[in-house]
mmCIF file of C-alpha atoms and ligand atoms in Angstrom:
data_model
loop_
_atom_site.group_PDB
_atom_site.id
_atom_site.type_symbol
_atom_site.label_atom_id
_atom_site.label_comp_id
_atom_site.label_asym_id
_atom_site.label_seq_id
_atom_site.Cartn_x
_atom_site.Cartn_y
_atom_site.Cartn_z
ATOM 1 C CA MET G 924 -18.612 -83.649 113.689
ATOM 2 C CA ALA G 925 -15.923 -85.757 115.341
ATOM 3 C CA GLU G 926 -15.140 -89.072 113.635
ATOM 4 C CA ARG G 927 -16.778 -92.031 115.308
ATOM 5 C CA ARG G 928 -14.151 -94.364 116.735
ATOM 6 C CA PHE G 929 -14.461 -98.138 116.476
ATOM 7 C CA GLY G 930 -13.478 -100.099 119.593
ATOM 8 C CA ILE G 931 -12.107 -103.622 119.281
ATOM 9 C CA GLY G 932 -11.578 -105.518 122.522
ATOM 10 C CA TYR G 933 -8.969 -108.270 122.437
ATOM 11 C CA ALA G 934 -8.755 -111.202 124.836
ATOM 12 C CA LEU G 935 -5.490 -113.072 124.426
ATOM 13 C CA ALA G 936 -3.104 -115.149 126.499
ATOM 14 C CA PRO G 937 -0.104 -113.096 127.747
ATOM 15 C CA LYS G 938 2.365 -114.606 125.234
ATOM 16 C CA LYS G 939 -0.001 -113.991 122.360
ATOM 17 C CA GLN G 940 -0.727 -110.472 123.517
ATOM 18 C CA GLN G 941 2.963 -109.707 123.666
ATOM 19 C CA SER G 942 3.658 -110.884 120.127
ATOM 20 C CA PHE G 943 0.472 -109.602 118.477
ATOM 21 C CA ILE G 944 -0.288 -106.300 120.178
ATOM 22 C CA GLN G 945 2.690 -104.271 119.002
ATOM 23 C CA GLU G 946 2.779 -100.488 119.006
ATOM 24 C CA SER G 947 3.130 -100.524 115.213
ATOM 25 C CA LEU G 948 -0.256 -102.273 114.943
ATOM 26 C CA VAL G 949 -2.000 -100.262 117.646
ATOM 27 C CA GLY G 950 -0.712 -96.976 116.120
ATOM 28 C CA LEU G 951 -1.715 -97.812 112.554
ATOM 29 C CA ALA G 952 -5.150 -98.979 113.638
ATOM 30 C CA ARG G 953 -5.586 -95.833 115.743
ATOM 31 C CA SER G 954 -4.700 -93.614 112.778
ATOM 32 C CA ARG G 955 -7.542 -95.259 110.877
ATOM 33 C CA GLY G 956 -10.181 -94.844 113.563
ATOM 34 C CA ILE G 957 -9.779 -98.208 115.308
ATOM 35 C CA ASP G 958 -8.992 -98.463 119.021
ATOM 36 C CA LEU G 959 -7.552 -101.753 120.216
ATOM 37 C CA VAL G 960 -8.452 -102.229 123.854
ATOM 38 C CA ARG G 961 -7.252 -105.003 126.151
ATOM 39 C CA ILE G 962 -9.961 -107.111 127.769
ATOM 40 C CA ASP G 963 -9.117 -107.882 131.371
ATOM 41 C CA THR G 964 -9.533 -111.645 131.555
ATOM 42 C CA GLU G 965 -9.622 -111.478 135.378
ATOM 43 C CA ARG G 966 -12.913 -109.586 135.165
ATOM 44 C CA SER G 967 -16.237 -110.444 133.612
ATOM 45 C CA LEU G 968 -16.324 -109.585 129.891
ATOM 46 C CA ALA G 969 -19.928 -108.408 130.085
ATOM 47 C CA ASP G 970 -18.880 -105.694 132.570
ATOM 48 C CA GLN G 971 -16.276 -104.282 130.189
ATOM 49 C CA GLY G 972 -16.451 -102.184 127.073
ATOM 50 C CA PRO G 973 -18.353 -100.879 125.254
ATOM 51 C CA PHE G 974 -16.808 -102.746 122.341
ATOM 52 C CA ASP G 975 -17.993 -102.699 118.736
ATOM 53 C CA CYS G 976 -16.105 -105.912 118.212
ATOM 54 C CA VAL G 977 -14.338 -108.585 120.244
ATOM 55 C CA MET G 978 -11.487 -110.770 119.012
ATOM 56 C CA HIS G 979 -10.157 -113.547 121.142
ATOM 57 C CA LYS G 980 -8.044 -116.659 121.497
ATOM 58 C CA LEU G 981 -8.869 -118.187 124.852
ATOM 59 C CA TYR G 982 -10.031 -121.651 125.724
ATOM 60 C CA GLY G 983 -12.541 -123.223 128.099
ATOM 61 C CA ASN G 984 -16.209 -123.265 128.954
ATOM 62 C CA ASP G 985 -16.038 -120.242 131.201
ATOM 63 C CA TRP G 986 -14.789 -118.077 128.350
ATOM 64 C CA LYS G 987 -17.477 -119.483 126.027
ATOM 65 C CA ARG G 988 -20.130 -118.607 128.559
ATOM 66 C CA GLN G 989 -18.730 -115.109 128.951
ATOM 67 C CA LEU G 990 -18.853 -114.544 125.204
ATOM 68 C CA GLU G 991 -22.465 -115.697 125.103
ATOM 69 C CA GLU G 992 -23.387 -113.391 127.937
ATOM 70 C CA PHE G 993 -21.601 -110.513 126.240
ATOM 71 C CA GLY G 994 -23.418 -111.277 122.970
ATOM 72 C CA VAL G 995 -26.802 -111.170 124.663
ATOM 73 C CA LYS G 996 -25.982 -107.881 126.357
ATOM 74 C CA ASN G 997 -24.433 -106.359 123.202
ATOM 75 C CA PRO G 998 -26.466 -107.662 120.284
ATOM 76 C CA ASN G 999 -24.797 -105.284 117.836
ATOM 77 C CA ALA G 1000 -21.242 -106.269 118.695
ATOM 78 C CA VAL G 1001 -19.303 -108.446 116.261
ATOM 79 C CA ILE G 1002 -17.514 -111.437 117.758
ATOM 80 C CA ILE G 1003 -14.559 -112.754 115.816
ATOM 81 C CA ASP G 1004 -14.895 -115.761 115.694
ATOM 82 C CA SER G 1005 -17.503 -118.110 117.166
ATOM 83 C CA PRO G 1006 -16.131 -120.569 119.760
ATOM 84 C CA GLU G 1007 -17.977 -123.441 118.047
ATOM 85 C CA ALA G 1008 -16.237 -122.727 114.736
ATOM 86 C CA ILE G 1009 -12.873 -122.398 116.490
ATOM 87 C CA GLU G 1010 -13.363 -125.693 118.328
ATOM 88 C CA ARG G 1011 -13.437 -127.577 115.063
ATOM 89 C CA LEU G 1012 -9.728 -126.845 114.779
ATOM 90 C CA HIS G 1013 -8.995 -128.437 118.146
ATOM 91 C CA ASN G 1014 -9.219 -131.912 116.698
ATOM 92 C CA ARG G 1015 -6.825 -132.915 113.917
ATOM 93 C CA ILE G 1016 -9.490 -135.006 112.160
ATOM 94 C CA SER G 1017 -12.383 -132.513 112.113
ATOM 95 C CA MET G 1018 -9.862 -129.783 111.260
ATOM 96 C CA LEU G 1019 -9.038 -131.329 107.882
ATOM 97 C CA GLN G 1020 -12.501 -132.657 107.030
ATOM 98 C CA VAL G 1021 -13.418 -129.297 105.563
ATOM 99 C CA VAL G 1022 -10.564 -129.635 103.034
ATOM 100 C CA SER G 1023 -12.109 -132.782 101.622
ATOM 101 C CA GLU G 1024 -15.412 -130.947 101.171
ATOM 102 C CA LEU G 1025 -13.923 -128.129 99.078
ATOM 103 C CA LYS G 1026 -14.757 -128.043 95.376
ATOM 104 C CA ILE G 1027 -12.025 -126.108 93.620
ATOM 105 C CA GLU G 1028 -10.849 -126.767 90.089
ATOM 106 C CA HIS G 1029 -7.451 -125.675 88.859
ATOM 107 C CA GLU G 1030 -5.861 -126.218 85.446
ATOM 108 C CA THR G 1031 -2.556 -127.627 86.573
ATOM 109 C CA ASP G 1032 -2.605 -128.197 90.321
ATOM 110 C CA THR G 1033 -4.543 -130.386 92.728
ATOM 111 C CA PHE G 1034 -4.888 -130.441 96.497
ATOM 112 C CA GLY G 1035 -6.036 -132.690 99.313
ATOM 113 C CA ILE G 1036 -4.841 -134.071 102.633
ATOM 114 C CA PRO G 1037 -2.345 -136.879 103.333
ATOM 115 C CA LYS G 1038 -3.679 -140.361 104.040
ATOM 116 C CA GLN G 1039 -4.397 -140.614 107.738
ATOM 117 C CA ILE G 1040 -6.098 -142.735 110.379
ATOM 118 C CA VAL G 1041 -7.126 -141.986 113.920
ATOM 119 C CA ILE G 1042 -6.071 -144.373 116.704
ATOM 120 C CA TYR G 1043 -7.858 -144.258 120.040
ATOM 121 C CA ASP G 1044 -6.163 -147.160 121.852
ATOM 122 C CA LYS G 1045 -2.953 -149.209 121.913
ATOM 123 C CA GLU G 1046 -4.702 -152.324 120.637
ATOM 124 C CA THR G 1047 -5.730 -150.689 117.379
ATOM 125 C CA LEU G 1048 -2.255 -149.215 117.038
ATOM 126 C CA PHE G 1049 -0.841 -152.704 116.512
ATOM 127 C CA ASP G 1050 -3.771 -153.971 114.471
ATOM 128 C CA ARG G 1051 -2.523 -154.303 110.878
ATOM 129 C CA GLN G 1052 -6.061 -154.101 109.511
ATOM 130 C CA ALA G 1053 -6.505 -150.604 110.874
ATOM 131 C CA TRP G 1054 -3.448 -149.628 108.858
ATOM 132 C CA GLU G 1055 -4.849 -150.568 105.479
ATOM 133 C CA GLY G 1056 -3.522 -148.240 102.803
ATOM 134 C CA LEU G 1057 -1.127 -146.430 105.151
ATOM 135 C CA LYS G 1058 2.616 -147.010 104.781
ATOM 136 C CA PHE G 1059 5.693 -146.070 106.833
ATOM 137 C CA PRO G 1060 7.069 -143.544 107.493
ATOM 138 C CA VAL G 1061 4.158 -141.872 109.237
ATOM 139 C CA ILE G 1062 3.864 -138.829 111.478
ATOM 140 C CA ALA G 1063 2.111 -139.433 114.771
ATOM 141 C CA LYS G 1064 0.248 -136.317 115.940
ATOM 142 C CA PRO G 1065 -1.809 -135.885 119.098
ATOM 143 C CA LEU G 1066 -5.488 -135.963 118.105
ATOM 144 C CA VAL G 1067 -6.131 -132.891 120.208
ATOM 145 C CA ALA G 1068 -4.749 -129.603 118.897
ATOM 146 C CA ASP G 1069 -5.627 -127.282 121.765
ATOM 147 C CA GLY G 1070 -2.524 -125.104 121.786
ATOM 148 C CA SER G 1071 -0.860 -126.928 124.671
ATOM 149 C CA ALA G 1072 2.821 -127.869 124.333
ATOM 150 C CA LYS G 1073 1.689 -131.504 124.393
ATOM 151 C CA SER G 1074 -0.551 -131.009 121.365
ATOM 152 C CA HIS G 1075 2.495 -130.001 119.279
ATOM 153 C CA LYS G 1076 4.592 -133.054 120.245
ATOM 154 C CA MET G 1077 4.974 -135.242 117.175
ATOM 155 C CA ALA G 1078 6.967 -138.244 116.118
ATOM 156 C CA LEU G 1079 8.184 -139.467 112.781
ATOM 157 C CA VAL G 1080 7.726 -143.211 112.864
ATOM 158 C CA PHE G 1081 9.787 -145.364 110.479
ATOM 159 C CA ASN G 1082 8.627 -148.853 111.349
ATOM 160 C CA HIS G 1083 6.631 -150.992 113.788
ATOM 161 C CA ASP G 1084 9.306 -150.733 116.494
ATOM 162 C CA GLY G 1085 8.594 -147.038 116.692
ATOM 163 C CA LEU G 1086 4.955 -147.587 117.604
ATOM 164 C CA ASP G 1087 5.687 -148.704 121.181
ATOM 165 C CA ASN G 1088 6.356 -145.187 122.370
ATOM 166 C CA LEU G 1089 3.148 -143.644 121.060
ATOM 167 C CA LYS G 1090 0.303 -142.642 123.340
ATOM 168 C CA PRO G 1091 -3.161 -142.656 121.727
ATOM 169 C CA PRO G 1092 -5.403 -140.882 120.940
ATOM 170 C CA ILE G 1093 -3.285 -139.968 117.951
ATOM 171 C CA VAL G 1094 -3.570 -139.359 114.247
ATOM 172 C CA LEU G 1095 -1.166 -141.317 112.072
ATOM 173 C CA GLN G 1096 -0.514 -139.434 108.887
ATOM 174 C CA GLU G 1097 1.498 -140.512 105.897
ATOM 175 C CA PHE G 1098 4.815 -138.635 105.858
ATOM 176 C CA VAL G 1099 5.114 -136.990 102.460
ATOM 177 C CA ASN G 1100 8.488 -135.817 101.139
ATOM 178 C CA HIS G 1101 8.141 -132.145 100.226
ATOM 179 C CA GLY G 1102 11.640 -130.702 99.822
ATOM 180 C CA GLY G 1103 11.918 -129.500 103.428
ATOM 181 C CA VAL G 1104 9.841 -126.374 102.806
ATOM 182 C CA ILE G 1105 6.340 -125.657 104.047
ATOM 183 C CA PHE G 1106 3.983 -122.925 102.870
ATOM 184 C CA LYS G 1107 2.066 -121.090 105.553
ATOM 185 C CA VAL G 1108 -1.024 -119.380 104.276
ATOM 186 C CA TYR G 1109 -2.302 -116.643 106.578
ATOM 187 C CA VAL G 1110 -5.966 -115.710 106.280
ATOM 188 C CA VAL G 1111 -7.310 -112.480 107.782
ATOM 189 C CA GLY G 1112 -10.896 -112.111 106.605
ATOM 190 C CA GLU G 1113 -10.646 -111.591 102.856
ATOM 191 C CA HIS G 1114 -6.912 -111.046 102.981
ATOM 192 C CA VAL G 1115 -4.580 -113.925 102.187
ATOM 193 C CA LYS G 1116 -0.804 -114.085 102.437
ATOM 194 C CA CYS G 1117 1.482 -117.057 101.740
ATOM 195 C CA VAL G 1118 5.020 -117.410 103.109
ATOM 196 C CA LYS G 1119 7.725 -120.097 103.087
ATOM 197 C CA ARG G 1120 9.142 -121.742 106.158
ATOM 198 C CA LYS G 1121 11.525 -124.503 107.051
ATOM 199 C CA SER G 1122 9.940 -127.912 107.465
ATOM 200 C CA LEU G 1123 11.087 -131.461 108.165
ATOM 201 C CA PRO G 1124 13.676 -132.645 105.633
ATOM 202 C CA ASP G 1125 12.803 -135.391 103.154
ATOM 203 C CA VAL G 1126 13.309 -138.984 104.235
ATOM 204 C CA SER G 1127 15.544 -140.992 101.886
ATOM 205 C CA GLU G 1128 14.951 -144.610 100.901
ATOM 206 C CA GLU G 1129 17.974 -145.639 103.029
ATOM 207 C CA GLU G 1130 16.590 -143.847 106.067
ATOM 208 C CA LYS G 1131 13.254 -145.523 105.574
ATOM 209 C CA LEU G 1132 14.933 -148.923 105.788
ATOM 210 C CA GLY G 1133 17.768 -148.286 108.203
ATOM 211 C CA SER G 1134 16.336 -146.249 111.072
ATOM 212 C CA LEU G 1135 17.470 -147.898 114.299
ATOM 213 C CA ASP G 1136 15.072 -146.443 116.846
ATOM 214 C CA GLY G 1137 12.105 -146.549 114.559
ATOM 215 C CA LEU G 1138 11.031 -143.157 115.829
ATOM 216 C CA LEU G 1139 12.147 -139.531 115.832
ATOM 217 C CA SER G 1140 10.423 -137.031 118.121
ATOM 218 C CA PHE G 1141 10.043 -133.337 117.346
ATOM 219 C CA SER G 1142 7.947 -130.296 118.139
ATOM 220 C CA GLN G 1143 7.099 -127.087 116.257
ATOM 221 C CA ILE G 1144 9.733 -127.514 113.587
ATOM 222 C CA SER G 1145 8.536 -124.478 111.615
ATOM 223 C CA ASN G 1146 8.808 -122.371 114.732
ATOM 224 C CA LEU G 1147 12.494 -122.720 115.600
ATOM 225 C CA ALA G 1148 14.549 -120.280 117.663
ATOM 226 C CA ASN G 1149 15.463 -116.921 116.119
ATOM 227 C CA ASN G 1150 19.133 -117.483 115.500
ATOM 228 C CA GLU G 1151 18.531 -120.668 113.565
ATOM 229 C CA ARG G 1152 16.064 -118.991 111.264
ATOM 230 C CA THR G 1153 17.751 -115.700 110.614
ATOM 231 C CA ASP G 1154 21.066 -117.251 109.634
ATOM 232 C CA ASP G 1155 21.765 -116.670 105.931
ATOM 233 C CA LYS G 1156 23.655 -119.904 105.568
ATOM 234 C CA TYR G 1157 20.753 -121.734 107.047
ATOM 235 C CA TYR G 1158 18.381 -120.404 104.416
ATOM 236 C CA LYS G 1159 20.787 -121.260 101.629
ATOM 237 C CA MET G 1160 21.184 -124.737 102.997
ATOM 238 C CA MET G 1161 17.443 -125.197 103.149
ATOM 239 C CA GLN G 1162 17.103 -123.762 99.630
ATOM 240 C CA LEU G 1163 14.187 -121.689 100.782
ATOM 241 C CA ASP G 1164 15.189 -118.965 98.338
ATOM 242 C CA ASP G 1165 14.991 -121.331 95.389
ATOM 243 C CA THR G 1166 11.694 -122.877 96.300
ATOM 244 C CA GLU G 1167 8.941 -121.898 93.921
ATOM 245 C CA MET G 1168 5.748 -120.607 95.472
ATOM 246 C CA PRO G 1169 2.423 -122.311 94.737
ATOM 247 C CA PRO G 1170 0.177 -120.539 92.180
ATOM 248 C CA GLN G 1171 -1.406 -117.469 93.801
ATOM 249 C CA SER G 1172 -4.927 -117.879 92.499
ATOM 250 C CA PHE G 1173 -4.968 -121.531 93.517
ATOM 251 C CA ILE G 1174 -3.956 -120.776 97.104
ATOM 252 C CA THR G 1175 -6.391 -117.851 97.300
ATOM 253 C CA ASP G 1176 -9.254 -120.078 96.131
ATOM 254 C CA ILE G 1177 -8.409 -122.686 98.764
ATOM 255 C CA ALA G 1178 -8.141 -119.986 101.449
ATOM 256 C CA ARG G 1179 -11.540 -118.545 100.520
ATOM 257 C CA GLY G 1180 -13.101 -121.988 100.444
ATOM 258 C CA LEU G 1181 -11.698 -122.819 103.865
ATOM 259 C CA ARG G 1182 -12.840 -119.494 105.294
ATOM 260 C CA GLN G 1183 -16.343 -120.160 104.087
ATOM 261 C CA GLY G 1184 -16.359 -123.814 105.142
ATOM 262 C CA LEU G 1185 -14.912 -123.146 108.572
ATOM 263 C CA LYS G 1186 -16.831 -119.903 109.141
ATOM 264 C CA LEU G 1187 -13.642 -118.370 110.481
ATOM 265 C CA ASN G 1188 -11.825 -115.136 109.744
ATOM 266 C CA LEU G 1189 -8.527 -115.548 111.574
ATOM 267 C CA PHE G 1190 -6.508 -118.663 110.812
ATOM 268 C CA ASN G 1191 -3.596 -120.042 108.869
ATOM 269 C CA PHE G 1192 -3.012 -123.362 107.174
ATOM 270 C CA ASP G 1193 0.137 -125.330 106.444
ATOM 271 C CA VAL G 1194 0.601 -126.646 102.923
ATOM 272 C CA ILE G 1195 3.287 -128.954 101.540
ATOM 273 C CA ARG G 1196 4.012 -129.793 97.900
ATOM 274 C CA ASP G 1197 4.180 -133.520 97.334
ATOM 275 C CA ALA G 1198 7.676 -134.155 95.899
ATOM 276 C CA ARG G 1199 6.374 -137.188 93.993
ATOM 277 C CA PHE G 1200 4.190 -135.037 91.763
ATOM 278 C CA GLY G 1201 5.292 -131.413 91.966
ATOM 279 C CA ASN G 1202 1.804 -130.090 91.311
ATOM 280 C CA ARG G 1203 -0.058 -131.742 94.172
ATOM 281 C CA TYR G 1204 -0.504 -129.783 97.393
ATOM 282 C CA LEU G 1205 -1.438 -131.256 100.746
ATOM 283 C CA ILE G 1206 -2.954 -129.331 103.624
ATOM 284 C CA ILE G 1207 -1.629 -130.752 106.866
ATOM 285 C CA ASP G 1208 -2.604 -128.307 109.613
ATOM 286 C CA ILE G 1209 -4.997 -125.411 110.297
ATOM 287 C CA ASN G 1210 -4.407 -123.059 113.247
ATOM 288 C CA TYR G 1211 -6.730 -120.531 114.807
ATOM 289 C CA PHE G 1212 -5.324 -116.993 115.300
ATOM 290 C CA PRO G 1213 -1.721 -117.941 114.459
ATOM 291 C CA GLY G 1214 1.406 -115.860 114.969
ATOM 292 C CA TYR G 1215 0.414 -113.047 112.603
ATOM 293 C CA ALA G 1216 3.277 -110.823 113.759
ATOM 294 C CA LYS G 1217 5.617 -113.114 111.813
ATOM 295 C CA MET G 1218 3.800 -112.228 108.609
ATOM 296 C CA PRO G 1219 5.468 -109.313 106.790
ATOM 297 C CA GLY G 1220 3.322 -106.191 106.874
ATOM 298 C CA TYR G 1221 0.985 -107.754 109.416
ATOM 299 C CA GLU G 1222 -0.019 -104.322 110.734
ATOM 300 C CA THR G 1223 -1.474 -103.265 107.381
ATOM 301 C CA VAL G 1224 -3.241 -106.535 106.727
ATOM 302 C CA LEU G 1225 -4.823 -106.620 110.175
ATOM 303 C CA THR G 1226 -5.779 -102.937 110.083
ATOM 304 C CA ASP G 1227 -7.384 -103.378 106.656
ATOM 305 C CA PHE G 1228 -9.374 -106.235 108.119
ATOM 306 C CA PHE G 1229 -10.471 -104.134 111.126
ATOM 307 C CA CYS G 1230 -11.588 -101.418 108.708
ATOM 308 C CA ASP G 1231 -13.528 -104.021 106.711
ATOM 309 C CA ILE G 1232 -15.488 -104.902 109.847
ATOM 310 C CA LYS G 1233 -16.037 -101.266 110.729
ATOM 311 C CA GLN G 1234 -17.304 -100.437 107.236
ATOM 312 C CA LYS G 1235 -19.501 -103.494 107.103
ATOM 313 C CA LYS G 1236 -21.071 -102.584 110.407
ATOM 314 C CA GLU G 1237 -21.595 -98.978 109.352
ATOM 315 C CA LYS G 1238 -23.139 -100.094 106.060
ATOM 316 C CA ASP G 1239 -25.437 -102.556 107.751
ATOM 317 C CA GLY G 1240 -26.399 -99.855 110.246
ATOM 318 C CA ALA G 1241 -27.123 -97.351 107.470
ATOM 319 C CA GLU G 1242 -29.326 -99.836 105.684
ATOM 320 C CA ASN G 1243 -31.041 -100.415 108.983
ATOM 321 C CA THR G 1244 -30.814 -104.137 108.514
ATOM 322 C CA GLY G 1245 -29.387 -104.645 111.986
ATOM 323 C CA LEU G 1246 -26.769 -107.216 112.848
ATOM 324 C CA ASP G 1247 -27.645 -110.587 114.241
ATOM 325 C CA SER G 1248 -26.921 -111.031 117.856
ATOM 326 C CA TYR G 1249 -23.612 -112.775 118.521
ATOM 327 C CA GLU G 1250 -22.740 -112.357 114.887
ATOM 328 C CA VAL G 1251 -19.957 -114.190 113.177
ATOM 329 C CA LEU G 1252 -18.650 -111.923 110.497
ATOM 330 C CA SER G 1253 -20.093 -113.328 107.304
ATOM 331 C CA CYS G 1254 -17.613 -115.234 105.197
ATOM 332 C CA ASP G 1255 -19.536 -115.543 101.974
ATOM 333 C CA ASP G 1256 -20.658 -112.002 101.579
ATOM 334 C CA GLU G 1257 -18.907 -111.292 98.301
ATOM 335 C CA VAL G 1258 -21.529 -108.685 97.338
ATOM 336 C CA ARG G 1259 -20.316 -106.526 100.147
ATOM 337 C CA LYS G 1260 -16.711 -106.976 99.145
ATOM 338 C CA ILE G 1261 -14.955 -104.018 100.635
ATOM 339 C CA VAL G 1262 -12.235 -102.120 98.851
ATOM 340 C CA SER G 1263 -9.468 -101.308 101.269
ATOM 341 C CA SER G 1264 -8.112 -97.786 101.562
ATOM 342 C CA ASP G 1265 -5.035 -98.347 99.394
ATOM 343 C CA GLY G 1266 -7.229 -99.312 96.463
ATOM 344 C CA ASP G 1267 -6.364 -102.974 96.729
ATOM 345 C CA ASP G 1268 -9.417 -105.126 97.089
ATOM 346 C CA GLY G 1269 -7.460 -107.162 99.586
ATOM 347 C CA GLY G 1270 -8.547 -110.399 98.069
ATOM 348 C CA ASP G 1271 -5.388 -111.199 96.192
ATOM 349 C CA LEU G 1272 -2.721 -113.419 97.523
ATOM 350 C CA ASN G 1273 0.419 -111.580 98.475
ATOM 351 C CA VAL G 1274 3.166 -114.041 97.877
ATOM 352 C CA GLU G 1275 6.415 -113.108 99.529
ATOM 353 C CA GLU G 1276 9.380 -113.710 97.283
ATOM 354 C CA GLU G 1277 11.827 -113.437 100.153
ATOM 355 C CA ASN G 1278 11.554 -115.598 103.163
ATOM 356 C CA PRO G 1279 9.797 -113.225 105.490
ATOM 357 C CA ILE G 1280 10.425 -114.680 108.885
ATOM 358 C CA GLN G 1281 10.816 -112.020 111.519
ATOM 359 C CA VAL G 1282 10.473 -112.728 115.157
HETATM 360 O O1 5MY X 2463 3.261 -118.287 119.037
HETATM 361 P P1 5MY X 2463 3.429 -118.059 117.581
HETATM 362 O O2 5MY X 2463 3.399 -116.636 117.222
HETATM 363 O O3 5MY X 2463 4.604 -118.781 117.041
HETATM 364 O O4 5MY X 2463 2.146 -118.679 116.851
HETATM 365 C C1 5MY X 2463 1.888 -120.063 116.873
HETATM 366 C C2 5MY X 2463 1.716 -120.573 115.453
HETATM 367 O O5 5MY X 2463 2.884 -120.385 114.755
HETATM 368 P P2 5MY X 2463 2.871 -119.824 113.270
HETATM 369 O O6 5MY X 2463 2.137 -118.564 113.224
HETATM 370 O O7 5MY X 2463 2.220 -120.832 112.405
HETATM 371 O O8 5MY X 2463 4.309 -119.672 113.033
HETATM 372 C C3 5MY X 2463 1.390 -122.047 115.503
HETATM 373 O O9 5MY X 2463 1.308 -122.601 114.197
HETATM 374 P P3 5MY X 2463 2.060 -124.008 113.889
HETATM 375 O O10 5MY X 2463 1.649 -124.914 114.974
HETATM 376 O O11 5MY X 2463 3.525 -123.687 113.886
HETATM 377 O O12 5MY X 2463 1.569 -124.462 112.561
HETATM 378 C C4 5MY X 2463 0.057 -122.231 116.188
HETATM 379 O O13 5MY X 2463 -0.927 -121.499 115.522
HETATM 380 C C5 5MY X 2463 0.180 -121.713 117.619
HETATM 381 O O14 5MY X 2463 -1.089 -121.762 118.209
HETATM 382 P P4 5MY X 2463 -1.534 -123.036 119.027
HETATM 383 O O15 5MY X 2463 -0.390 -123.370 119.937
HETATM 384 O O16 5MY X 2463 -1.766 -124.114 118.029
HETATM 385 O O17 5MY X 2463 -2.758 -122.572 119.696
HETATM 386 C C6 5MY X 2463 0.617 -120.268 117.654
HETATM 387 O O18 5MY X 2463 0.896 -119.983 119.023
HETATM 388 P P5 5MY X 2463 0.133 -118.928 119.938
HETATM 389 O O19 5MY X 2463 0.905 -117.667 119.831
HETATM 390 O O20 5MY X 2463 -1.274 -118.777 119.443
HETATM 391 O O21 5MY X 2463 0.207 -119.546 121.280
HETATM 392 N N1 ADP X 2464 2.105 -135.397 106.510
HETATM 393 C C1 ADP X 2464 3.256 -134.753 106.662
HETATM 394 N N2 ADP X 2464 4.284 -135.007 105.815
HETATM 395 C C2 ADP X 2464 5.468 -134.361 105.980
HETATM 396 N N3 ADP X 2464 5.727 -133.480 106.963
HETATM 397 C C3 ADP X 2464 4.738 -133.190 107.819
HETATM 398 C C4 ADP X 2464 3.454 -133.815 107.721
HETATM 399 N N4 ADP X 2464 2.683 -133.365 108.720
HETATM 400 C C5 ADP X 2464 3.438 -132.514 109.435
HETATM 401 N N5 ADP X 2464 4.672 -132.393 108.901
HETATM 402 C C6 ADP X 2464 5.760 -131.566 109.442
HETATM 403 O O1 ADP X 2464 5.568 -131.481 110.842
HETATM 404 C C7 ADP X 2464 5.328 -130.133 111.245
HETATM 405 C C8 ADP X 2464 4.293 -130.088 112.368
HETATM 406 O O2 ADP X 2464 3.083 -130.666 111.943
HETATM 407 P P1 ADP X 2464 1.703 -129.879 112.077
HETATM 408 O O3 ADP X 2464 0.613 -130.800 111.677
HETATM 409 O O4 ADP X 2464 1.805 -128.603 111.318
HETATM 410 O O5 ADP X 2464 1.617 -129.630 113.635
HETATM 411 P P2 ADP X 2464 1.547 -128.310 114.543
HETATM 412 O O6 ADP X 2464 0.103 -128.111 114.832
HETATM 413 O O7 ADP X 2464 2.310 -128.624 115.793
HETATM 414 O O8 ADP X 2464 2.156 -127.197 113.745
HETATM 415 C C9 ADP X 2464 4.899 -129.430 109.972
HETATM 416 O O9 ADP X 2464 5.163 -128.055 110.033
HETATM 417 C C10 ADP X 2464 5.749 -130.133 108.928
HETATM 418 O O10 ADP X 2464 7.080 -129.658 108.980
HETATM 419 MG MG1 MG X 2465 1.631 -126.514 111.822
HETATM 420 MG MG1 MG X 2466 -1.060 -126.521 114.366
#
C-alpha cells in the first residue's frame, strides 16, 4: 500500500515565504512524507486543500475569520497556532506576563523580566510618580508588536530630555547591561535551540551622565545586514565567541513553560544575561514564527516537528479519539512525547557553540 502523505498548507507574507520555504526544507519534508503546499492568500482558504494541517503568519480579522471557517469545514485539520494565542504576542505587556507566571526552580540561575511600565499618553510620560522604581537609561518600545516596521522602532533614553521625542503608547523598560550579546531561543513544538546574536552594547557610567541628546534611536539591532554579521573581525570585536551560553536545562525548562503558558508551538524569545549578577536572565521579547531559516539545521528541526504532528494525528486517529475541531496542537501532552526519527527525543536544547548566523 502506498504511504499516506501528510499535507501542510502554509500561509505566509511574501518575505517570510521567501526566507522560510527553501528547497532544502521542502525536499527534506517531502522525503519524510510531508508535502508543504502554498496557500493562495488571494483566494478563500476554505476552498483550498485538502490540508491535514495549516501553519500561518498573517494578520487581520479577515484571516481569522477564514481560519475559523476552514476549521469548521475541516474539523480534523490541525491549525498551528490559534490566532487568539498569537495575538497575545502583539502587545509587549501581555507578551511578557506569561514569564512572570512561570514556576521554574534552578540551582544556580534565576530569570524574570526587566522592570517596565506602560505609558498611554504624554502627560503620564512626564509624571514622575508613574516612574516609581524605574531608572534611566530606559528603552522605549512601541506597545504594539504587530510585525510592522514601526513596531520595531526603539529608543534608548538616557534622561528626561530624551522623553520629548517619544510617542505613546509605549513601554518603558529598564535598560540592562548584558555584555552586548543576546540569546535567541527558538521553539518549534518540543524542539528548542539557543543561539547567540549581537545586541546593544553596554552603557557606561559616563555615557549615562553625559549623553547630549538624551536619546538614541535604533531598530532591529539583532537583525543587521549580512556583511556586518558575517565579518570575522566583527564577531571577535563583539566577543560573541567567548560568551558563555546559558545552562541548557534551564533554557529548555523556560521554553517548555512558555510553550505551555502561551499555547503556542512556533515562537522564539530573546534573553539577556544581567551583567550585574551573571546568573540572572531576563526575557525581553517573544516573537511569533520568527526567522527560523537563520537557525542552523532549521530544515531538520522543522521537519521533525512536522513529523511529530503527523504521528500525533495518526495515533489519535488509530485510537479513534478524534481531534477537536480547530485544534491547537497540545502543548502539555508529555505522555505522547514523540521520539523523532534520529532517536533524539527532540526535547533537549541544542546549544550552538559557534555563532550560527546565516542569512
Ligand atoms: O524576517 P526575519 O527572518 O529576520 O525574522 C524576524 C525575526 O528575526 P529573528 O528570527 O529573531 O532574527 C524578528 O525577531 P526580532 O524582532 O529580531 O526579535 C521578528 O520575529 C520578526 O517578526 P515580526 O516583524 O515581529 O512579525 C521576524 O520577521 P518576519 O520574517 O516574520 O517578518
Ligand atoms: N531591557 C533591555 N535591556 C537591554 N537591551 C535591550 C532591552 N530590551 C531590548 N534590548 C535590545 O534591543 C533589541 C530590540 O528589542 P526587542 O524587545 O527584542 O524588540 P524587537 O521586537 O524589535 O526585536 C534587543 O534585541 C536588544 O538588543
Ligand atoms: Mg527581539
Ligand atoms: Mg520582537
